[in-house]
Coordinates of C-alpha atoms and ligand atoms in Angstrom, one line a residue:
M65 CA 53.9 83.9 70.0
A66 CA 50.4 85.3 70.2
T67 CA 49.5 88.1 72.5
I68 CA 46.0 89.6 72.7
V69 CA 46.2 92.9 70.9
S70 CA 42.8 94.6 71.0
N71 CA 43.8 98.1 69.9
P72 CA 46.5 100.0 68.0
S73 CA 48.0 101.5 71.1
A74 CA 48.5 98.0 72.6
A75 CA 50.3 97.0 69.4
A76 CA 52.5 100.1 69.7
A77 CA 53.3 99.2 73.3
R78 CA 54.3 95.8 72.2
D79 CA 56.5 97.2 69.5
A80 CA 58.2 99.4 72.1
I81 CA 59.7 96.4 73.8
T82 CA 63.4 96.3 72.9
P83 CA 65.7 93.3 73.1
G84 CA 67.5 92.7 76.4
P85 CA 71.0 91.3 76.6
T86 CA 72.0 88.0 75.0
P87 CA 74.8 85.7 76.1
S88 CA 78.3 86.7 74.9
G89 CA 78.2 84.4 71.9
G90 CA 74.7 85.7 70.9
G91 CA 71.5 83.7 70.5
D92 CA 69.3 82.7 73.3
W93 CA 70.2 82.1 77.0
D94 CA 70.2 78.5 78.0
V95 CA 68.1 79.4 81.1
V96 CA 66.3 82.6 82.1
V97 CA 65.5 82.6 85.8
V98 CA 62.9 85.0 87.2
G99 CA 63.6 85.8 90.9
T100 CA 66.7 85.2 92.9
G101 CA 65.5 83.8 96.2
L102 CA 66.4 80.3 97.5
G103 CA 64.7 78.7 94.6
G104 CA 65.9 80.8 91.7
A105 CA 69.5 81.6 92.8
T106 CA 70.2 78.0 93.8
L107 CA 68.9 76.6 90.5
G108 CA 70.7 79.2 88.4
Y109 CA 73.9 78.6 90.3
A110 CA 73.8 74.9 89.7
L111 CA 73.2 75.4 86.0
A112 CA 75.8 78.1 85.6
R113 CA 78.4 75.9 87.4
A114 CA 77.5 73.1 85.0
G115 CA 78.5 75.4 82.1
H116 CA 75.2 76.7 80.9
S117 CA 74.4 80.4 80.2
V118 CA 72.1 81.8 82.8
L119 CA 70.4 85.1 83.1
F120 CA 68.8 86.2 86.4
L121 CA 66.0 88.8 86.4
E122 CA 65.2 90.3 89.8
K123 CA 62.7 93.0 90.7
G124 CA 64.7 94.2 93.7
H125 CA 68.1 95.9 94.0
A126 CA 71.5 94.1 93.6
D127 CA 72.9 96.0 96.6
V128 CA 70.7 96.2 99.7
L129 CA 71.4 98.0 102.9
R130 CA 73.1 95.7 105.4
D131 CA 72.6 97.9 108.5
A132 CA 68.9 98.6 108.5
V133 CA 67.2 97.5 111.7
G134 CA 63.4 97.7 112.0
A135 CA 62.9 98.3 108.3
D136 CA 59.8 96.1 108.4
Q137 CA 58.0 98.9 110.2
L138 CA 58.7 101.4 107.4
E139 CA 55.9 102.7 105.2
N140 CA 57.9 104.3 102.4
P141 CA 58.3 101.8 99.5
V142 CA 61.6 103.2 98.4
A143 CA 63.1 102.8 101.9
R144 CA 61.6 99.3 102.3
M145 CA 63.1 98.1 99.0
A146 CA 66.5 99.6 99.9
A147 CA 66.5 97.3 103.0
A148 CA 65.3 94.3 100.9
H149 CA 61.7 94.3 102.1
W150 CA 58.8 93.9 99.7
P151 CA 57.8 97.5 99.0
D152 CA 54.0 97.5 99.0
R153 CA 51.2 96.4 101.2
M154 CA 49.3 93.3 100.1
A155 CA 45.5 93.0 99.9
A156 CA 44.4 90.0 102.0
R157 CA 40.9 88.6 102.6
I158 CA 41.3 86.2 105.6
D159 CA 38.2 84.6 107.0
G160 CA 36.2 87.1 104.9
R161 CA 37.8 90.1 106.5
G162 CA 39.8 92.5 104.3
S163 CA 43.2 93.8 105.5
T164 CA 46.3 95.3 103.9
P165 CA 49.4 94.1 105.8
F166 CA 52.9 94.2 104.5
P167 CA 53.8 90.7 103.5
A168 CA 56.8 89.1 105.3
L169 CA 58.7 88.9 102.0
G170 CA 62.1 89.8 100.7
C171 CA 62.8 91.8 97.5
G172 CA 66.3 92.1 96.3
A173 CA 69.2 89.9 95.0
G174 CA 68.8 86.9 97.4
G175 CA 65.0 87.3 97.8
S176 CA 63.4 86.4 101.2
S177 CA 66.5 84.6 102.3
L178 CA 68.1 88.0 102.9
L179 CA 65.6 88.4 105.7
Y180 CA 65.0 84.8 106.8
A181 CA 66.2 83.3 110.1
A182 CA 68.1 80.5 108.3
A183 CA 66.6 77.5 110.1
L184 CA 67.3 74.9 107.4
E185 CA 65.5 71.7 108.4
R186 CA 64.5 68.6 106.5
F187 CA 60.9 67.6 106.1
A188 CA 59.9 64.3 107.6
R189 CA 59.4 61.3 105.3
D190 CA 55.6 61.3 105.8
D191 CA 55.5 65.0 104.8
V192 CA 56.3 63.7 101.3
E193 CA 54.9 60.2 101.1
S194 CA 52.3 57.9 102.7
L195 CA 53.5 55.5 105.3
P196 CA 51.7 52.6 107.0
G197 CA 49.1 54.2 109.4
Q198 CA 49.9 57.8 108.1
S199 CA 48.4 58.5 104.8
H200 CA 49.5 61.6 103.0
P201 CA 46.9 64.4 102.5
T202 CA 47.5 64.4 98.7
G203 CA 48.4 60.8 98.4
G204 CA 52.1 61.8 98.3
W205 CA 54.4 64.1 96.4
P206 CA 55.3 63.1 92.8
I207 CA 58.9 63.0 94.1
A208 CA 60.4 60.0 95.8
W209 CA 61.6 60.5 99.4
A210 CA 64.9 58.8 98.6
E211 CA 65.5 61.4 95.8
M212 CA 64.7 64.3 98.2
C213 CA 67.2 62.9 100.7
R214 CA 70.0 62.9 98.2
Y215 CA 69.4 66.5 97.4
Y216 CA 68.8 67.5 101.1
A217 CA 72.4 66.3 101.8
T218 CA 73.8 68.4 98.9
A219 CA 71.7 71.4 100.0
E220 CA 73.0 71.1 103.6
R221 CA 76.6 71.1 102.3
L222 CA 76.1 74.0 99.9
Y223 CA 74.3 76.2 102.5
R224 CA 76.8 75.2 105.3
V225 CA 74.1 74.0 107.6
A226 CA 75.3 73.5 111.2
G227 CA 73.4 71.3 113.8
T228 CA 73.2 67.8 115.3
P229 CA 71.0 65.0 114.0
D230 CA 67.4 64.7 115.2
P231 CA 67.4 61.5 117.3
L232 CA 63.9 60.8 116.0
A233 CA 64.9 60.9 112.3
S234 CA 67.0 58.4 110.5
G235 CA 69.6 59.1 107.7
E236 CA 70.4 62.7 108.4
G237 CA 73.4 64.3 109.8
E238 CA 76.3 63.3 107.6
A239 CA 76.4 66.7 105.9
L240 CA 75.9 68.8 109.1
L241 CA 78.7 71.0 110.5
Q242 CA 79.4 71.0 114.2
P243 CA 77.9 74.2 115.7
P244 CA 79.6 76.2 118.4
A245 CA 78.5 75.7 122.0
A246 CA 75.0 77.2 122.8
S247 CA 74.4 79.9 125.3
E248 CA 74.2 78.8 128.9
A249 CA 70.5 79.5 129.0
D250 CA 69.9 77.3 126.0
R251 CA 72.1 74.5 127.4
Q252 CA 69.9 74.6 130.6
L253 CA 66.8 74.4 128.5
M254 CA 68.1 71.4 126.6
D255 CA 68.7 69.7 129.9
L256 CA 65.3 70.5 131.2
F257 CA 63.7 69.1 128.0
R258 CA 65.8 65.9 128.2
R259 CA 64.7 65.4 131.8
A260 CA 61.1 65.8 130.7
G261 CA 61.7 62.8 128.5
L262 CA 62.0 64.7 125.2
N263 CA 64.6 64.5 122.4
P264 CA 66.0 67.9 121.8
Y265 CA 68.8 68.4 119.2
R266 CA 70.8 71.4 117.9
L267 CA 68.6 73.1 115.4
H268 CA 69.8 73.0 111.8
V269 CA 70.8 76.5 110.8
G270 CA 72.7 78.2 107.9
L271 CA 74.7 80.4 110.2
G272 CA 78.5 80.8 110.0
Y273 CA 78.8 82.2 113.6
K274 CA 81.4 84.8 112.7
P275 CA 82.5 86.9 115.6
G276 CA 79.6 89.2 116.5
C277 CA 77.0 86.9 115.0
V278 CA 73.5 87.8 116.3
E279 CA 71.7 85.1 114.3
C280 CA 69.8 87.8 112.5
G281 CA 66.3 87.0 111.3
G282 CA 64.0 89.7 109.8
R283 CA 67.0 91.7 108.5
V284 CA 69.9 91.4 106.1
C285 CA 73.0 90.0 107.8
P286 CA 75.5 92.8 108.2
N287 CA 78.4 90.2 108.7
R288 CA 77.7 88.2 105.6
C289 CA 77.7 85.2 108.0
K290 CA 74.1 84.0 107.3
S291 CA 73.8 81.6 104.4
D292 CA 71.5 83.6 102.2
A293 CA 70.9 82.9 98.5
A294 CA 73.0 85.9 97.4
L295 CA 76.1 84.9 99.3
I296 CA 75.9 81.2 98.7
C297 CA 74.6 81.0 95.1
L298 CA 74.0 84.2 93.2
E299 CA 77.4 85.9 93.7
P300 CA 79.4 82.7 92.9
A301 CA 77.2 82.1 89.9
I302 CA 78.1 85.6 88.5
R303 CA 81.7 85.9 89.6
R304 CA 82.9 82.4 89.0
H305 CA 80.5 80.9 86.5
G306 CA 79.6 83.7 84.1
A307 CA 75.9 84.2 84.9
M308 CA 74.4 87.6 84.5
L309 CA 72.0 89.4 86.9
L310 CA 69.6 92.2 85.8
S311 CA 68.4 93.8 89.0
D312 CA 65.6 96.4 89.3
S313 CA 64.0 94.4 86.5
E314 CA 60.4 93.3 87.1
V315 CA 59.1 90.6 84.8
V316 CA 55.6 91.5 83.6
S317 CA 54.8 88.6 81.3
I318 CA 55.9 85.3 79.8
E319 CA 55.2 85.1 76.1
A320 CA 54.4 81.6 74.7
D321 CA 53.1 79.7 71.7
H322 CA 50.9 76.7 72.4
R323 CA 53.9 74.5 73.6
R324 CA 56.8 76.7 74.6
A325 CA 57.7 79.9 76.5
T326 CA 59.1 82.1 73.7
G327 CA 60.0 85.4 75.5
V328 CA 60.3 87.0 78.9
V329 CA 59.2 90.6 79.1
Y330 CA 60.5 92.8 81.9
T331 CA 60.5 96.5 82.8
C332 CA 63.6 98.3 84.0
R333 CA 63.6 102.1 84.8
G334 CA 60.4 102.6 82.8
A335 CA 61.5 100.8 79.6
S336 CA 60.3 97.4 78.5
H337 CA 62.6 94.7 77.2
R338 CA 62.4 91.1 76.0
V339 CA 64.9 88.2 76.5
R340 CA 64.6 84.6 75.3
G341 CA 65.7 81.4 76.9
R342 CA 65.7 77.8 75.8
F343 CA 64.3 77.2 79.3
V344 CA 62.4 79.7 81.4
V345 CA 62.3 79.1 85.2
L346 CA 59.9 81.0 87.4
A347 CA 61.1 81.6 90.9
A348 CA 59.4 84.8 91.9
G349 CA 58.0 83.2 95.1
A350 CA 54.7 81.7 96.0
Y351 CA 52.8 85.0 95.7
R352 CA 54.3 86.4 92.5
T353 CA 55.0 83.3 90.4
P354 CA 51.2 82.4 90.1
A355 CA 50.4 86.1 89.5
L356 CA 52.9 86.2 86.7
L357 CA 51.3 83.2 85.0
L358 CA 47.8 84.7 85.5
R359 CA 49.1 87.9 84.0
S360 CA 50.5 86.2 80.9
R361 CA 47.3 85.9 79.0
S362 CA 47.2 85.5 75.3
L363 CA 45.0 84.0 72.5
E364 CA 46.6 80.6 73.2
W365 CA 46.3 81.1 77.0
P366 CA 43.2 83.1 77.6
D367 CA 43.0 82.1 81.3
G368 CA 46.7 82.6 82.0
L369 CA 49.8 80.6 81.1
A370 CA 49.8 76.9 82.2
N371 CA 46.4 77.4 83.7
G372 CA 44.3 75.1 81.6
S373 CA 43.1 73.3 84.7
D374 CA 42.4 76.5 86.7
Q375 CA 44.9 75.5 89.3
V376 CA 47.3 78.4 89.1
G377 CA 47.3 80.4 92.4
R378 CA 45.2 77.8 94.3
N379 CA 46.1 75.7 97.3
L380 CA 47.9 78.6 99.0
M381 CA 49.4 77.4 102.3
F382 CA 51.2 79.2 105.2
H383 CA 52.0 77.6 108.5
A384 CA 50.2 78.2 111.7
N385 CA 52.7 79.5 114.2
E386 CA 52.2 78.5 117.8
W387 CA 54.4 80.9 119.9
F388 CA 55.1 80.2 123.5
A389 CA 57.5 81.4 126.2
V390 CA 59.5 79.2 128.6
W391 CA 61.2 80.6 131.7
L392 CA 64.3 79.0 133.4
R393 CA 64.0 78.6 137.2
H394 CA 67.3 80.4 137.7
R395 CA 68.9 83.2 135.7
A396 CA 71.5 82.0 133.1
S397 CA 73.7 83.8 130.7
T398 CA 72.2 84.4 127.3
A399 CA 75.5 85.2 125.7
G400 CA 76.3 83.0 122.6
P401 CA 74.1 81.1 120.2
R402 CA 70.4 81.3 121.1
K403 CA 68.6 79.8 118.1
T404 CA 69.8 76.4 119.0
I405 CA 67.0 74.0 120.1
G406 CA 64.9 71.8 117.9
L407 CA 62.3 69.3 119.1
R408 CA 60.2 66.9 117.0
D409 CA 58.5 64.9 119.8
L410 CA 55.1 66.4 118.9
Y411 CA 55.5 66.4 115.1
R412 CA 52.7 63.8 114.9
R413 CA 50.5 63.1 117.8
D414 CA 47.3 61.0 118.0
G415 CA 47.3 60.9 114.2
M416 CA 47.4 64.7 113.9
R417 CA 49.8 66.5 111.6
L418 CA 51.4 69.1 113.9
G419 CA 55.0 70.2 113.4
S420 CA 58.5 70.9 114.8
I421 CA 59.3 73.1 117.8
Q422 CA 62.2 75.6 117.7
S423 CA 63.8 78.2 119.8
T424 CA 63.5 81.3 117.8
G425 CA 66.6 83.1 119.0
L426 CA 64.3 86.1 119.6
S427 CA 64.6 87.8 122.9
A428 CA 61.4 89.4 124.2
H429 CA 62.6 93.0 123.8
A430 CA 60.1 95.7 123.0
G431 CA 61.1 95.9 119.3
N432 CA 60.5 92.2 118.6
I433 CA 57.2 92.3 120.6
L434 CA 56.1 95.3 118.5
T435 CA 56.8 93.5 115.2
F436 CA 54.9 90.5 116.5
L437 CA 51.9 92.7 117.6
T438 CA 51.9 94.8 114.4
G439 CA 51.8 91.6 112.2
W440 CA 48.9 90.2 114.3
C441 CA 46.9 93.4 114.2
E442 CA 47.4 94.0 110.5
T443 CA 46.0 90.7 109.5
R444 CA 43.3 90.4 112.2
M445 CA 42.0 94.0 112.5
P446 CA 40.3 96.3 110.0
S447 CA 42.5 98.8 108.3
W448 CA 40.9 101.8 110.2
A449 CA 42.2 100.3 113.4
R450 CA 45.7 101.0 112.1
T451 CA 45.3 104.5 113.7
A452 CA 45.7 102.7 117.1
R453 CA 49.2 101.5 116.0
P454 CA 51.1 103.9 118.3
L455 CA 49.5 102.3 121.3
L456 CA 51.1 99.0 120.5
W457 CA 54.4 100.5 121.5
V458 CA 53.1 100.9 125.1
V459 CA 51.8 97.3 125.1
S460 CA 55.1 96.0 123.9
R461 CA 56.9 97.9 126.7
V462 CA 54.7 96.3 129.3
A463 CA 55.1 92.9 127.6
Q464 CA 58.9 93.3 127.7
R465 CA 58.7 93.5 131.5
V466 CA 56.7 90.3 131.7
F467 CA 58.6 88.3 129.2
G468 CA 62.0 89.8 129.4
A469 CA 63.7 86.7 130.8
A470 CA 61.8 84.2 128.8
T471 CA 63.0 82.2 125.8
I472 CA 60.6 82.3 122.9
F473 CA 59.7 79.1 121.1
V474 CA 57.5 78.4 118.1
M475 CA 55.7 75.3 116.8
I476 CA 55.4 75.3 113.0
V477 CA 52.0 73.6 112.5
E478 CA 51.4 72.2 109.0
D479 CA 48.8 74.0 106.9
L480 CA 47.0 72.0 104.2
G481 CA 46.0 73.1 100.7
Y482 CA 42.4 74.0 99.7
P483 CA 41.5 75.2 96.2
D484 CA 39.7 78.3 97.6
N485 CA 42.7 79.5 99.5
R486 CA 44.6 81.3 96.8
V487 CA 46.5 84.1 95.2
V488 CA 44.4 86.1 92.7
L489 CA 45.3 88.8 90.2
D490 CA 44.1 92.3 90.5
P491 CA 43.7 93.4 86.8
A492 CA 43.7 97.1 87.9
D493 CA 47.0 96.7 89.7
P494 CA 48.7 93.4 88.6
S495 CA 51.9 94.2 90.6
R496 CA 49.9 94.0 93.8
I497 CA 49.8 90.8 95.9
V498 CA 46.2 89.7 96.5
V499 CA 45.2 86.6 98.5
E500 CA 42.0 85.0 99.7
Y501 CA 42.3 82.6 102.6
E502 CA 40.0 80.9 105.1
V503 CA 41.3 79.2 108.2
R504 CA 39.7 75.8 108.1
E505 CA 38.2 74.3 111.4
E506 CA 40.5 71.4 111.1
L507 CA 43.6 73.7 111.2
R508 CA 42.1 75.6 114.2
A509 CA 41.5 72.3 115.9
R510 CA 45.1 71.1 115.3
A511 CA 46.6 74.4 116.4
S512 CA 44.6 74.3 119.6
A513 CA 45.5 70.7 120.2
A514 CA 49.2 71.7 119.7
R515 CA 48.7 74.5 122.4
R516 CA 47.3 72.0 124.9
L517 CA 50.0 69.4 124.1
I518 CA 52.8 71.9 124.5
R519 CA 51.5 72.7 128.0
S520 CA 50.9 69.1 129.0
T521 CA 54.2 67.9 127.6
L522 CA 56.3 70.7 129.2
R523 CA 54.4 70.4 132.5
G524 CA 56.8 71.1 135.3
L525 CA 58.4 73.9 133.3
R526 CA 57.2 77.5 133.4
V527 CA 55.5 77.7 130.0
M528 CA 53.0 80.2 128.6
P529 CA 51.2 80.2 125.2
L530 CA 51.4 83.6 123.6
Q531 CA 48.3 83.4 121.5
A532 CA 44.7 82.2 121.7
D533 CA 44.0 81.6 118.0
V534 CA 45.7 80.6 114.7
Q535 CA 48.4 82.9 113.7
L536 CA 49.3 82.5 110.0
N537 CA 53.0 82.8 109.0
L538 CA 52.7 85.0 105.8
G539 CA 56.5 84.5 105.3
H540 CA 56.0 80.8 104.7
A541 CA 53.6 81.1 101.7
C542 CA 53.8 78.0 99.4
G543 CA 51.9 75.6 97.2
T544 CA 50.3 78.0 94.7
C545 CA 51.5 76.1 91.6
R546 CA 51.5 72.7 93.1
A547 CA 53.4 69.7 91.7
G548 CA 51.5 66.5 90.9
D549 CA 51.1 63.7 88.5
D550 CA 47.5 64.6 87.6
P551 CA 47.3 67.7 85.4
S552 CA 43.7 68.4 86.4
S553 CA 44.7 69.0 90.0
S554 CA 48.2 70.4 89.6
V555 CA 50.2 72.9 87.6
I556 CA 53.6 71.2 87.2
D557 CA 54.8 67.6 87.1
G558 CA 57.3 65.8 89.3
S559 CA 60.2 67.5 87.5
C560 CA 58.5 70.9 88.2
K561 CA 57.9 71.4 84.4
A562 CA 54.5 73.0 83.6
H563 CA 52.2 70.2 82.4
E564 CA 51.2 72.2 79.4
L565 CA 54.5 73.7 78.3
D566 CA 57.7 72.0 77.2
N567 CA 60.3 74.5 78.5
L568 CA 58.7 76.3 81.5
Y569 CA 59.7 75.2 85.0
I570 CA 58.9 76.5 88.5
A571 CA 61.6 76.3 91.2
D572 CA 60.3 78.3 94.2
A573 CA 58.0 77.6 97.2
S574 CA 55.0 77.5 94.8
F575 CA 55.9 73.9 93.8
M576 CA 55.1 72.4 97.3
P577 CA 52.1 70.0 97.2
T578 CA 51.9 70.3 101.1
S579 CA 53.6 72.7 103.5
G580 CA 55.2 70.1 105.8
G581 CA 55.6 70.6 109.6
T582 CA 58.8 72.7 109.5
N583 CA 60.5 75.6 107.7
P584 CA 60.3 75.4 103.9
G585 CA 63.8 76.8 103.0
L586 CA 65.9 73.6 102.9
T587 CA 63.2 71.8 100.9
I588 CA 63.1 74.7 98.4
I589 CA 66.9 74.6 98.0
A590 CA 67.0 70.8 97.6
N591 CA 64.2 70.9 95.1
A592 CA 65.9 73.7 93.1
L593 CA 69.0 71.5 92.9
R594 CA 66.9 68.6 91.7
V595 CA 65.2 70.6 89.0
A596 CA 68.5 72.1 87.9
D597 CA 69.8 68.6 87.3
R598 CA 66.7 67.8 85.2
I599 CA 67.1 70.9 83.1
G600 CA 70.8 70.3 82.8
K601 CA 70.3 66.8 81.5
R602 CA 67.9 68.1 78.8
L603 CA 70.3 70.9 77.8
E604 CA 73.2 68.4 77.5
A605 CA 71.1 65.9 75.7
G606 CA 69.7 68.1 72.9
I607 CA 70.0 71.8 72.9
G608 CA 73.8 72.4 73.4
V609 CA 75.7 74.8 75.6
A610 CA 75.9 78.5 74.7
A611 CA 79.1 80.5 75.0
R612 CA 79.6 82.3 78.3
G613 CA 81.4 85.3 79.8
A614 CA 78.5 87.6 80.7
T615 CA 78.9 90.1 83.5
V616 CA 76.7 91.8 86.2
G617 CA 74.5 94.6 85.0
S618 CA 71.4 96.4 86.3
Ligands
FAD2128 C1 61.4 87.1 108.2 C2 61.4 85.7 107.6 C3 62.0 84.7 108.3 C4 62.0 83.4 107.7 N1 62.7 82.4 108.3 C5 62.8 81.2 107.7 C6 63.7 80.2 108.3 O1 64.3 80.4 109.3 N2 63.8 79.0 107.7 C7 63.1 78.8 106.5 O2 63.3 77.7 105.9 N3 62.3 79.7 105.9 C8 62.2 80.9 106.5 N4 61.4 81.9 105.9 C9 60.7 81.6 104.6 C10 61.7 81.5 103.5 O3 62.5 82.7 103.5 C11 61.0 81.5 102.2 O4 60.1 80.4 102.2 C12 61.9 81.3 101.0 O5 63.0 82.2 101.1 C13 61.1 81.5 99.7 O6 62.0 81.3 98.6 P1 61.5 81.5 97.1 O7 62.6 81.2 96.2 O8 60.2 80.7 97.0 O9 61.0 83.0 97.0 P2 61.7 84.4 97.4 O10 62.9 84.2 98.3 O11 60.6 85.2 98.0 O12 62.3 85.0 96.1 C14 61.5 85.6 95.1 C15 62.3 86.7 94.4 O13 61.6 87.0 93.2 C16 61.6 88.4 93.1 N5 60.4 88.7 92.2 C17 59.1 88.7 92.6 N6 58.4 89.0 91.5 C18 59.2 89.3 90.5 C19 59.1 89.7 89.1 N7 57.8 89.8 88.6 N8 60.2 89.9 88.4 C20 61.4 89.7 88.9 N9 61.6 89.3 90.2 C21 60.5 89.1 91.0 C22 61.5 89.0 94.5 O14 61.9 90.3 94.6 C23 62.3 88.0 95.3 O15 63.7 88.4 95.3 C24 61.4 83.2 106.4 C25 60.8 84.2 105.7 C26 60.8 85.5 106.3 C27 60.2 86.6 105.5

């Protein structure tokens, strides 16, 4: 290990790092996992279940509030963290304009999946590889589609995904659970779409539909009915398979020699500790994984770990959300499941990469409209305009009257990677999320084509677009340590191992070479299971299995 030590006080600080826990038999952990979202918790669960010793390090709390509604509107970092929201504002420069919104991001055991809306959909084949007449923007992922499909099916079973097969896709459906009947309003909408010549299907969701289920998105599920990463993977990994979780533990650097990650340094309640793993897996999410690599500078790695090709943090992608409202001709009951409709008829149109359409399950009540407006204003208006925030409440009340009976849909338009769209490190405040992003004209053109196509395809229904320009989904960040075969244009290889290190892997949304035309969650889960198998094979082949029996700590 070689860390840059420029003065005696830095050396003293390094010496102040004390050892963290080891597996019960002593020695190194088989795998140290940084972050417990869909990527980290799923991968750690699979490896712990296979008998390997796994340590999870998580910045957020182990126990988060399950009854906090509207916590995304809170300013206080302590209160935000308690409700599993990322505590601090990010610094964003979008189209040259600076703003400081709160990122749509979870923080706590389970990561962003504590807050997500649990739409767990597969990508399309041409999201991953080139097909005749549809070349892939990167030439294709370094992962075969057939391999992804095998792991998609495992992911769907593990996360108890309910839905019906998309009539336009082949080979999916065998692992899906039968969902309960949709609300009367959604059944009527399904009929209307079918009569318009479209192919709606029951959206694939990780929801258990326990009594009282409100399909919660944007908050922690109070019923423990939503398939989040804590419920499905983290808790079983600890309780049944001997993994250990250190919560309230923020990883601040990865130590490495020229080939291997040798130590993981984290802070917990003001003290610094170091743990060691045969394998280190970064899963701190697409904002923080690249920041952690950039932070981990040393004599061997002066530009940041695994950043020899200057690709770490680049190719940041979101999705462009196209929101629209649809009204039924006659009032129908909205009791029962409402996040139920998926449509892929416009996924590709006229050679354009657009995306899937989904009912959001969101009703147009004033609280939801306020969240929507606040997000829009915070990324699109200068920070001084925040003083006008109270006025948004009035606007949302008026909007509620107009849209009250409408069903809100969204099209998830694919975003493409550009090297200049990226996560950067603020050396003065390395814990802060900082992004630079420019909406390219080609994305604007595709989003506006999507808006026109939605109107023309749903002609005959009462449809209204809810926006006039691109709206980035900051909750779908991905691609910032992209996987690829060419080390000069990617950070990790097809097995998600860093090109430049032998035992460092990335298993969160950062790996994605392209963002696809639908929600990222199922793809992150499937890939994490795939990477776990790769690491498991290496552990079994050479490095041996450590003794287990560790417990939860914080
Ligand atoms: C409101 C909302 C709704 C969404 N709805 C959907 C949906 O319906 N379907 C879908 O597919 N996707 C959805 N998404 C997106 C999806 O949740 C994310 O893409 C996915 O969860 C990301 O998983 P991840 O493993 O990459 O990272 P995350 O889940 O973000 O996990 C990263 C974890 O790492 C921790 N961490 C960060 N830095 C450190 C550090 N230095 N040390 C230790 N720990 C650290 C964080 O606290 C966090 O717990 C939604 C997102 C949001 C916010």
